[in-house]
CSV table of C-alpha atoms and ligand atoms in Angstrom, one decimal:
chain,number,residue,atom,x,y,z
C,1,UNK,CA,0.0,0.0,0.0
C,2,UNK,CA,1.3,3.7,-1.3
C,3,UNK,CA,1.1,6.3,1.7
C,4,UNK,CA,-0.1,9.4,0.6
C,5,UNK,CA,3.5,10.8,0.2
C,6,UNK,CA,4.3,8.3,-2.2
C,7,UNK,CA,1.1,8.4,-4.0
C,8,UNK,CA,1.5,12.1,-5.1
C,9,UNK,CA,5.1,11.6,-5.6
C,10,UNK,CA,4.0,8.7,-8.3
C,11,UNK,CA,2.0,11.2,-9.6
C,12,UNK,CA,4.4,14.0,-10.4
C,13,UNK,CA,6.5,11.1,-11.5
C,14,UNK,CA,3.8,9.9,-14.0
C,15,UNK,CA,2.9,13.5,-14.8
C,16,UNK,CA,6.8,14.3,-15.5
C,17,UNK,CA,6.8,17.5,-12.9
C,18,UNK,CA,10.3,17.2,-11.9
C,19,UNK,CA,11.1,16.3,-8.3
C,20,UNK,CA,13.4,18.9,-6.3
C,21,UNK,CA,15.5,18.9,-3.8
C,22,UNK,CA,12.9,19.9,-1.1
C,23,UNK,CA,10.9,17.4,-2.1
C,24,UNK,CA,9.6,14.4,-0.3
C,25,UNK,CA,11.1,11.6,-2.0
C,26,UNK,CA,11.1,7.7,-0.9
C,27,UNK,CA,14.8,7.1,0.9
C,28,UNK,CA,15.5,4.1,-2.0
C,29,UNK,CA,14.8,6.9,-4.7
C,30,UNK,CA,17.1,9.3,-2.8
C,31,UNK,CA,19.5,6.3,-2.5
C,32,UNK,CA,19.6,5.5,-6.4
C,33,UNK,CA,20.0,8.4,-7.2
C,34,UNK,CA,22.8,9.3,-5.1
C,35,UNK,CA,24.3,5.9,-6.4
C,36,UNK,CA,23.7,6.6,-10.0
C,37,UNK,CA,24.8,10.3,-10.6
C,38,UNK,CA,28.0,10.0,-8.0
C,39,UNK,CA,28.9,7.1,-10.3
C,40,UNK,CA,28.3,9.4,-13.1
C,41,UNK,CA,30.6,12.0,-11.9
C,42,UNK,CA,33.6,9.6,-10.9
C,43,UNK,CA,32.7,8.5,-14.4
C,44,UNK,CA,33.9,11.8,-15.8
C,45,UNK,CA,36.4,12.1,-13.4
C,46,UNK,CA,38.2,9.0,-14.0
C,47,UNK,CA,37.7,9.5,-17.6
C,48,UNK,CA,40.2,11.8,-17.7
C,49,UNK,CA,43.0,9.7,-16.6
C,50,UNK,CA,43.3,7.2,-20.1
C,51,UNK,CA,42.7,10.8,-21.9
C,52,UNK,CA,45.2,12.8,-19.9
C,53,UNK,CA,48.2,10.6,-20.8
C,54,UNK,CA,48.2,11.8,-24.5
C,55,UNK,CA,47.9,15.4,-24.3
C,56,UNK,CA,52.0,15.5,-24.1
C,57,UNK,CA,52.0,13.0,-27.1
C,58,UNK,CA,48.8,14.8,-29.2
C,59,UNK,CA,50.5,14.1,-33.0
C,60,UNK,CA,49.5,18.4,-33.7
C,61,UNK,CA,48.8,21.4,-31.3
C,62,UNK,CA,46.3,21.6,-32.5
C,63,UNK,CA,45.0,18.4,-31.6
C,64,UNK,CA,46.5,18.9,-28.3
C,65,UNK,CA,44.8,22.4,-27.8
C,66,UNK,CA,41.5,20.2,-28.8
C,67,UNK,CA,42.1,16.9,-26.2
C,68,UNK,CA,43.1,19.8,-23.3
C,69,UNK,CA,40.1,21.5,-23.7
C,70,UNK,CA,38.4,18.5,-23.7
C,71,UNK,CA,39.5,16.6,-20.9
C,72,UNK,CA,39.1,20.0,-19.0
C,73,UNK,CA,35.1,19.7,-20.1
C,74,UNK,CA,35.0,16.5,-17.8
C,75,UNK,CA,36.4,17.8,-14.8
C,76,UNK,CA,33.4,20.5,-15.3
C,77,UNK,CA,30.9,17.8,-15.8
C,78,UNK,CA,32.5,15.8,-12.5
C,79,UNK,CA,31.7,19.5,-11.1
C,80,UNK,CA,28.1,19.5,-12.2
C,81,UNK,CA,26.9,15.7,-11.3
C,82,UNK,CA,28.6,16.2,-7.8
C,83,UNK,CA,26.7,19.2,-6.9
C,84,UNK,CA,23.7,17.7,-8.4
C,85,UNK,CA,24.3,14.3,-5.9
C,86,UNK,CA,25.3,16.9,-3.1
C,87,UNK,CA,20.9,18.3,-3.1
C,88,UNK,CA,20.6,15.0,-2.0
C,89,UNK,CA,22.4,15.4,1.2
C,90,UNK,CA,25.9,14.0,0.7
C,91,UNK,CA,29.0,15.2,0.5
C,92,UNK,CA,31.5,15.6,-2.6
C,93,UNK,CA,34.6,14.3,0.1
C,94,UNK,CA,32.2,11.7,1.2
C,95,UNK,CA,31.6,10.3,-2.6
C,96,UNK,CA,35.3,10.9,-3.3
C,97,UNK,CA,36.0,8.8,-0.3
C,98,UNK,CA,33.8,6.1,-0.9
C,99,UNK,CA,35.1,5.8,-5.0
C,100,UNK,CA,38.8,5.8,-3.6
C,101,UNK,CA,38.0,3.1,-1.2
C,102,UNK,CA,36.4,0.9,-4.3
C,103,UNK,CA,33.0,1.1,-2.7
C,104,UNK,CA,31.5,3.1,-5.3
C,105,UNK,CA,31.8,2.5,-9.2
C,106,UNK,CA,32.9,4.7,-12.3
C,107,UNK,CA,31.4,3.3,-15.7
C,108,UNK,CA,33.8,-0.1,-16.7
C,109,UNK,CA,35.1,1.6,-20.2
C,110,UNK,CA,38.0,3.2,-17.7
C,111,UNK,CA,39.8,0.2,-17.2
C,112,UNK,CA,40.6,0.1,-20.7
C,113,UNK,CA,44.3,0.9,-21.8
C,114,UNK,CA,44.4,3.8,-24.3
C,115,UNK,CA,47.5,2.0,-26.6
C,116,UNK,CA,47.7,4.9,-29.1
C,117,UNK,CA,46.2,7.9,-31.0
C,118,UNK,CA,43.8,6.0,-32.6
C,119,UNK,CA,42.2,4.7,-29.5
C,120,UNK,CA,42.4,8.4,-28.2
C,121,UNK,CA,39.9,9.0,-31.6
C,122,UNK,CA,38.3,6.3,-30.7
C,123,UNK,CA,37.3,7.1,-27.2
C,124,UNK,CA,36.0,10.7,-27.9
C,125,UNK,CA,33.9,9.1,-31.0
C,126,UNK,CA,32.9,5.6,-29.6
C,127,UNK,CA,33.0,6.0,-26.0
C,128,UNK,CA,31.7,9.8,-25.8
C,129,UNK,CA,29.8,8.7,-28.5
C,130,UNK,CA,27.9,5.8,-26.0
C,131,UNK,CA,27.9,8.4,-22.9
C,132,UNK,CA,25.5,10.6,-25.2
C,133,UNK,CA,23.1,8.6,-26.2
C,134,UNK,CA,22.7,7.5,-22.6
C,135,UNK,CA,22.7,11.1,-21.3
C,136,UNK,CA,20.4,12.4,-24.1
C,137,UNK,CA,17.3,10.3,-22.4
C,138,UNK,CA,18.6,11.6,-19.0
C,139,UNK,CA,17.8,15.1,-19.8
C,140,UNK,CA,14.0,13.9,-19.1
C,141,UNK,CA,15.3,11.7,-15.8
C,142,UNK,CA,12.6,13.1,-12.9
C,143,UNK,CA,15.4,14.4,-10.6
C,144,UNK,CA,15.5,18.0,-11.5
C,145,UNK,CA,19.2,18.8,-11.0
C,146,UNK,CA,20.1,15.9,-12.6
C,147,UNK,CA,18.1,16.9,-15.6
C,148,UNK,CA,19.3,20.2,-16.3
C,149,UNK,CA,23.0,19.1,-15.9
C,150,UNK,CA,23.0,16.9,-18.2
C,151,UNK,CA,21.5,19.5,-20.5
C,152,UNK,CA,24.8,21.3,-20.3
C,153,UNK,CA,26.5,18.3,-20.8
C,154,UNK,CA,25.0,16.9,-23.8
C,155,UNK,CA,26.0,20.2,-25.5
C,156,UNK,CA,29.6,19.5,-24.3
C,157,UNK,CA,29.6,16.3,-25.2
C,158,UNK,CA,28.3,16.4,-29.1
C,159,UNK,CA,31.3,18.8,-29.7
C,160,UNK,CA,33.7,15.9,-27.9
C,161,UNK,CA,32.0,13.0,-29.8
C,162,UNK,CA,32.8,14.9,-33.1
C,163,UNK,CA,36.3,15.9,-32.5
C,164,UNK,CA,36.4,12.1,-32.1
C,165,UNK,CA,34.9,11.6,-35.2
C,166,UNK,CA,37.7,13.9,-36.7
C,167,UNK,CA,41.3,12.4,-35.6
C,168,UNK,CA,39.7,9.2,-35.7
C,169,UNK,CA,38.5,10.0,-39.5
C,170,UNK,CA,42.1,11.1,-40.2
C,171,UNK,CA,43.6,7.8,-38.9
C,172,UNK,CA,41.1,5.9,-41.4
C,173,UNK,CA,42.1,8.0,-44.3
C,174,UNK,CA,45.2,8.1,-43.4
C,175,UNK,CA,48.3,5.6,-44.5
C,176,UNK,CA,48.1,1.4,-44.4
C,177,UNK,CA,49.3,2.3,-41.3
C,178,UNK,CA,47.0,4.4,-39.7
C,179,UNK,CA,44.2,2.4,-41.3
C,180,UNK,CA,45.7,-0.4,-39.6
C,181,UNK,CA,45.8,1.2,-35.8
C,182,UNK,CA,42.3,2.5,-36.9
C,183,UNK,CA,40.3,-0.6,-37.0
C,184,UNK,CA,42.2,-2.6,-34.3
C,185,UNK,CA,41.2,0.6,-32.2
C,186,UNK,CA,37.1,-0.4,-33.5
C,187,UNK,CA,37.5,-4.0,-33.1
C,188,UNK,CA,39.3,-3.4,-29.2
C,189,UNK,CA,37.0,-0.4,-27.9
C,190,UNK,CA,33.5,-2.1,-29.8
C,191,UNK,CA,32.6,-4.7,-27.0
C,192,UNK,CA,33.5,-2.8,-24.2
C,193,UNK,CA,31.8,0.1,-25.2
C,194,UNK,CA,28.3,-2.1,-25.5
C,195,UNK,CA,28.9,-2.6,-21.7
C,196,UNK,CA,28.6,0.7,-20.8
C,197,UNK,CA,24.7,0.3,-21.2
C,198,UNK,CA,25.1,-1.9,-17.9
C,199,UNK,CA,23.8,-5.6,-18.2
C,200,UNK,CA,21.0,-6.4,-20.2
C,201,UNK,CA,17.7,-6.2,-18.9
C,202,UNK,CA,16.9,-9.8,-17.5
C,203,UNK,CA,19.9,-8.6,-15.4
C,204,UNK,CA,19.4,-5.3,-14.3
C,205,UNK,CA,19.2,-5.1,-10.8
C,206,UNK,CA,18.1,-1.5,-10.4
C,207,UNK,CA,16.1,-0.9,-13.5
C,208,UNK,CA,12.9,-1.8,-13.4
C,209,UNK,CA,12.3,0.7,-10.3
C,210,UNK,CA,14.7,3.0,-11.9
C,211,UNK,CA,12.1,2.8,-15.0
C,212,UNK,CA,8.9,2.9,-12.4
C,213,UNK,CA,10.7,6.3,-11.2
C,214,UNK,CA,12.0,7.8,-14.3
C,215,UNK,CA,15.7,7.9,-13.0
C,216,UNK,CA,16.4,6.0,-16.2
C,217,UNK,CA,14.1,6.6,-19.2
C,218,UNK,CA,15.0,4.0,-21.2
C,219,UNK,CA,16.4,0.8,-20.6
C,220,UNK,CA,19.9,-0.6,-21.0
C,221,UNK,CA,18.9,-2.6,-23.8
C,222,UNK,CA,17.4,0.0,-25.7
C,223,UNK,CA,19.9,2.1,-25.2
C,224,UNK,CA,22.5,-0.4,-26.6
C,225,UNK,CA,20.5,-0.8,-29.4
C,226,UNK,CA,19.9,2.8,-30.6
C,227,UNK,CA,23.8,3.2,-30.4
C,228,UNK,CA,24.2,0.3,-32.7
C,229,UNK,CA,22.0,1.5,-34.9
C,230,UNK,CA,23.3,4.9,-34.8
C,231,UNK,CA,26.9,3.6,-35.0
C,232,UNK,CA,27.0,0.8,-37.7
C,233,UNK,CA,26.5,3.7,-40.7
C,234,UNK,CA,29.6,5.8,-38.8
C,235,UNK,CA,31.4,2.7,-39.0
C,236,UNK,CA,30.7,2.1,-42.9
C,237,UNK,CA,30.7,5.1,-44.1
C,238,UNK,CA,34.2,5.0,-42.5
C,239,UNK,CA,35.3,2.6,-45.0
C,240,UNK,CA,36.6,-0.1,-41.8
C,241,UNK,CA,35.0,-3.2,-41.1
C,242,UNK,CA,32.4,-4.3,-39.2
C,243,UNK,CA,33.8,-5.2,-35.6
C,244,UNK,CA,31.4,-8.1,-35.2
C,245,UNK,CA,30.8,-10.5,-37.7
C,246,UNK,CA,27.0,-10.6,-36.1
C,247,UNK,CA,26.1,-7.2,-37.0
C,248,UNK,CA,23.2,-7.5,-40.0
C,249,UNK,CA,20.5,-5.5,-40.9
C,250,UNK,CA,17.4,-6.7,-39.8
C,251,UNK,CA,14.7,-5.6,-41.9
C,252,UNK,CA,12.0,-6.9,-40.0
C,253,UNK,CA,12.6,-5.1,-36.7
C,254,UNK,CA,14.7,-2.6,-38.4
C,255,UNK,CA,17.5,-2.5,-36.4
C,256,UNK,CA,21.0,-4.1,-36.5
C,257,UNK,CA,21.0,-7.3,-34.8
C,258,UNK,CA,24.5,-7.8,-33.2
C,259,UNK,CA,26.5,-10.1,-30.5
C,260,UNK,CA,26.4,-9.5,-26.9
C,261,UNK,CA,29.7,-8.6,-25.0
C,262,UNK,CA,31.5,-11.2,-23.1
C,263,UNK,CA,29.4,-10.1,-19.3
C,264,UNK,CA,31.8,-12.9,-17.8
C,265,UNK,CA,34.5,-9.9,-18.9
C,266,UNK,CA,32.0,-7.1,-17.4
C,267,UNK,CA,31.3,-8.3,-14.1
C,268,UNK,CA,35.3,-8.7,-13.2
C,269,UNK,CA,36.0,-5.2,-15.0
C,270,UNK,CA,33.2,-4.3,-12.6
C,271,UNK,CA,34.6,-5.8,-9.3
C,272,UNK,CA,37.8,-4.5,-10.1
C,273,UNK,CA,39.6,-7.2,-12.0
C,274,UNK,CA,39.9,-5.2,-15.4
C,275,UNK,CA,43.3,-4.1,-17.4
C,276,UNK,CA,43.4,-1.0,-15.9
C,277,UNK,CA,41.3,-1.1,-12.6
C,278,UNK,CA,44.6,-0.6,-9.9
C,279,UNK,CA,46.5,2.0,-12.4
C,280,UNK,CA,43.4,4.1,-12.5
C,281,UNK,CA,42.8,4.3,-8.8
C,282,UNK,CA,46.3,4.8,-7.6
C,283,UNK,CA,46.5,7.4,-10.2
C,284,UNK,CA,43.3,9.1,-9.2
C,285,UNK,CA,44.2,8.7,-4.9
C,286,UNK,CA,47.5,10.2,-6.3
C,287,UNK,CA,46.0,13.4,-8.0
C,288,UNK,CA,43.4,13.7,-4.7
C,289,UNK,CA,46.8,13.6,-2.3
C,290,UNK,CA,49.1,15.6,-4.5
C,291,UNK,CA,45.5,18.6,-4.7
C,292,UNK,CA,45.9,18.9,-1.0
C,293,UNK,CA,47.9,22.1,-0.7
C,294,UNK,CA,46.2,23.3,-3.5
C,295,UNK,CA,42.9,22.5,-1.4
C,296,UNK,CA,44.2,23.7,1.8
C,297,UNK,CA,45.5,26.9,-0.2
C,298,UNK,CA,42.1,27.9,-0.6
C,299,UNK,CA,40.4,27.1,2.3
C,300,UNK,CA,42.8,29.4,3.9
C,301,UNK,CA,42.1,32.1,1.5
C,302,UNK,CA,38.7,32.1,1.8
C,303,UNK,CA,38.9,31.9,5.7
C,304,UNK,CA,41.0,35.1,5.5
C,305,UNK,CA,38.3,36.8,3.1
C,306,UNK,CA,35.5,35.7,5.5
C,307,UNK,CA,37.4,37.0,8.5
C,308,UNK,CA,38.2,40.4,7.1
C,309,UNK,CA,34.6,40.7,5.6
C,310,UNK,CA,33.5,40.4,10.0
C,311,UNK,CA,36.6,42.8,10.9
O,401,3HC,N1,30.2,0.3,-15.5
O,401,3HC,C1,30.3,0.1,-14.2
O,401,3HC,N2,29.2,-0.4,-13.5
O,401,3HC,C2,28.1,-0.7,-14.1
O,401,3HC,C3,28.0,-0.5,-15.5
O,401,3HC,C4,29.1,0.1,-16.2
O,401,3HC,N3,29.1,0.3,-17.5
O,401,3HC,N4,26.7,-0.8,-15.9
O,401,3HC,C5,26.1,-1.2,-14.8
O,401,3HC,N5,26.9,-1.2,-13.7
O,401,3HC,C6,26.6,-1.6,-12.4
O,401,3HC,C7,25.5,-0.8,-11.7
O,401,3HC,O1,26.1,0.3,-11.1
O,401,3HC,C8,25.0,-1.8,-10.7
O,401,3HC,O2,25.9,-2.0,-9.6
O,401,3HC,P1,25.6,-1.4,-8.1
O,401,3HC,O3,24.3,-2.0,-7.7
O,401,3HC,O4,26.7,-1.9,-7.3
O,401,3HC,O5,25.6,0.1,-8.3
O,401,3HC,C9,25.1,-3.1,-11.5
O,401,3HC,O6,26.1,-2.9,-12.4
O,401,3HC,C10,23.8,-3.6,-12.1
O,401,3HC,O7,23.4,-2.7,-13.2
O,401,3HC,P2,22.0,-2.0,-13.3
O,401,3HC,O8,21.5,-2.1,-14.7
O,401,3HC,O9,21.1,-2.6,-12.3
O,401,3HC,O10,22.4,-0.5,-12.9
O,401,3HC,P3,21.7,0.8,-13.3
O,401,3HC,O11,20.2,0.7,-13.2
O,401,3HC,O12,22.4,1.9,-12.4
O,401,3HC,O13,22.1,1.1,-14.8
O,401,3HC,C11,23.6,2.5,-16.0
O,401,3HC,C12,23.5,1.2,-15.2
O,401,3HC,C13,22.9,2.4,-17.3
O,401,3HC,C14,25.1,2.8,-16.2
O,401,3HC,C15,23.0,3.7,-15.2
O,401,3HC,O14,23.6,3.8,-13.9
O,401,3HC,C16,23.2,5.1,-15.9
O,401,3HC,O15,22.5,5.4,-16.8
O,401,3HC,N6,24.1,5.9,-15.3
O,401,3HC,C17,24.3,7.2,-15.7
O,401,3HC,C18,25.3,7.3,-16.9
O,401,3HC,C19,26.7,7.1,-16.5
O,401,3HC,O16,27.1,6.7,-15.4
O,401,3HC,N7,27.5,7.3,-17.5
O,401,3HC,C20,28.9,7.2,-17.3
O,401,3HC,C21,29.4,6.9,-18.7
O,401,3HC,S1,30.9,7.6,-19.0
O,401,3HC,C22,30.7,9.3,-19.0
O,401,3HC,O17,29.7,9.8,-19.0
O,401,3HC,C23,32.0,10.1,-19.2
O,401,3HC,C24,32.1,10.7,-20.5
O,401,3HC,O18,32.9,11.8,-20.4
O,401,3HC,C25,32.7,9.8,-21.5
């Protein structure tokens, strides 16, 4: 039985009014939440690390100029997703905590080494590429700060997705070479890529309520398969093969039909067992240790500012 809380939270649920932070909300709805957009933000956070190592290597400055500003755009939308998960009463050192301690996730495509400048084209087109068609349908998610950051971000992340496009466009038209690094880039970063839609439905723990809620809009499944079928004519008009010899039109359903990823591979990326899983949190407990002065720096400042403004 609904109490009446949760009956006219249904209803602006149903209705699509947004809910707010002053909002009565049930505790498990305030919990996913807090669950999905903190692992959001590490997401972006972390997503930075297999990025930031080529910015010193970038083949042009003005490719360099380009991935700089770009990894720069995540740290922003880290920014944004934290202070959208802070409405809901917990801390940005709190989350930070519990991500360095491995008790909170960061999407599995992380734990994936970046090998070369191809795969750097890769991630901004594939990867970026994935993280937009996911966010697009979170612009309507009921949790009103959540919703309007990822407004922002979408915008952000259409310009990433197409400089990704571009170096990785260059690589395919580029010498045997670079053709070569191109599509062993596609047929490295494909499967992993389909995992960041989570497991498939029949396995998704949290997304059938997540649905009944609106936190998630459309399921993992459908989002796979709209980024398939968005994909696949990228991929061709490209000139590379097909990364999956399963990938056919299907013109009764008309959509691509197309092989799963290995999930035996996705649940030990997800329990920490991937290529990269250790590099990428020493690095990131590294970064948070080495920002302390910086931190402590500015609390100071602002201390001073606050005492002088009292004076
Ligand atoms: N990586 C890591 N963990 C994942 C995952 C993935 N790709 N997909 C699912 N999981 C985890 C879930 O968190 C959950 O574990 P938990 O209970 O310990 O939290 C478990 O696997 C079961 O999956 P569910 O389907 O039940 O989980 P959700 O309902 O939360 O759905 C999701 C998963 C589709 C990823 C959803 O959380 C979501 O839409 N999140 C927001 C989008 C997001 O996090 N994007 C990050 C992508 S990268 C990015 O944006 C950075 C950009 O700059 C490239």
């Amino acid at each position: 039985e609904m109490s009446d809380e949760e009956r006219e939270f249904q209803d602006k649920v149903d209705n699509d009014i947004k809910i707010e932070p002053r909002d009565w909300m049930p505790e498990d709805y305030r919990r996913t939440l807090i669950r999905q957009i903190g692992q959001h933000a590490h997401s972006e956070v972390v997503g930075q690390l297999p990025e930031g190592n080529w910015i010193t290597r970038a083949p042009t400055l003005e490719r360099k100029a380009i991935l700089l500003a770009k990894v720069q755009d995540e740290a922003g939308h880290g920014l944004y997703l934290y202070s959208a998960a802070e409405t809901l009463g917990v801390s940005r050192d709190e989350m930070i905590e519990l991500l360095h301690e491995g008790k909170m996730k960061y999407s599995s495509i992380f734990n994936y080494p970046t090998l070369n400048w191809a795969d750097i084209g890769a991630v901004g087109w594939l990867v970026d590429g994935a993280a937009i068609v996911n966010q697009v349908a979170l612009q309507r998610t009921s949790y009103g700060p959540y919703a309007r950051a990822m407004v922002r971000i979408c915008k952000e992340e259409s310009f990433h997705a197409r400089q990704g496009y571009d170096a990785f466009m260059k690589m395919a038209q580029g010498s045997k070479e670079q053709r070569r690094m191109a599509q062993d880039a596609l047929n490295r970063m494909w499967f992993p890529c389909l995992m960041m839609f989570g497991p498939s439905d029949a396995e998704s723990v949290h997304g059938e309520q997540s649905m009944a809620w609106k936190i998630k809009v459309k399921s993992n499944d459908e989002l796979r398969q709209q980024y398939v079928d968005q994909t696949i004519p990228q991929i061709d008009y490209l000139g590379l093969d097909r990364p999956d010899p399963g990938i056919e039109w299907n013109e009764e359903c008309e959509h691509y039909d197309f092989s799963m990823p290995d999930w035996k591979e996705f649940f030990d990326v997800i329990k920490g067992n991937g290529p990269c899983n250790r590099d990428r949190m020493r690095d990131r407990v590294a970064a948070w240790e080495d920002g302390q002065w910086v931190r402590d720096g500015l609390l100071a400042h602002a201390r001073k500012r606050a005492a002088q403004k009292v004076a």
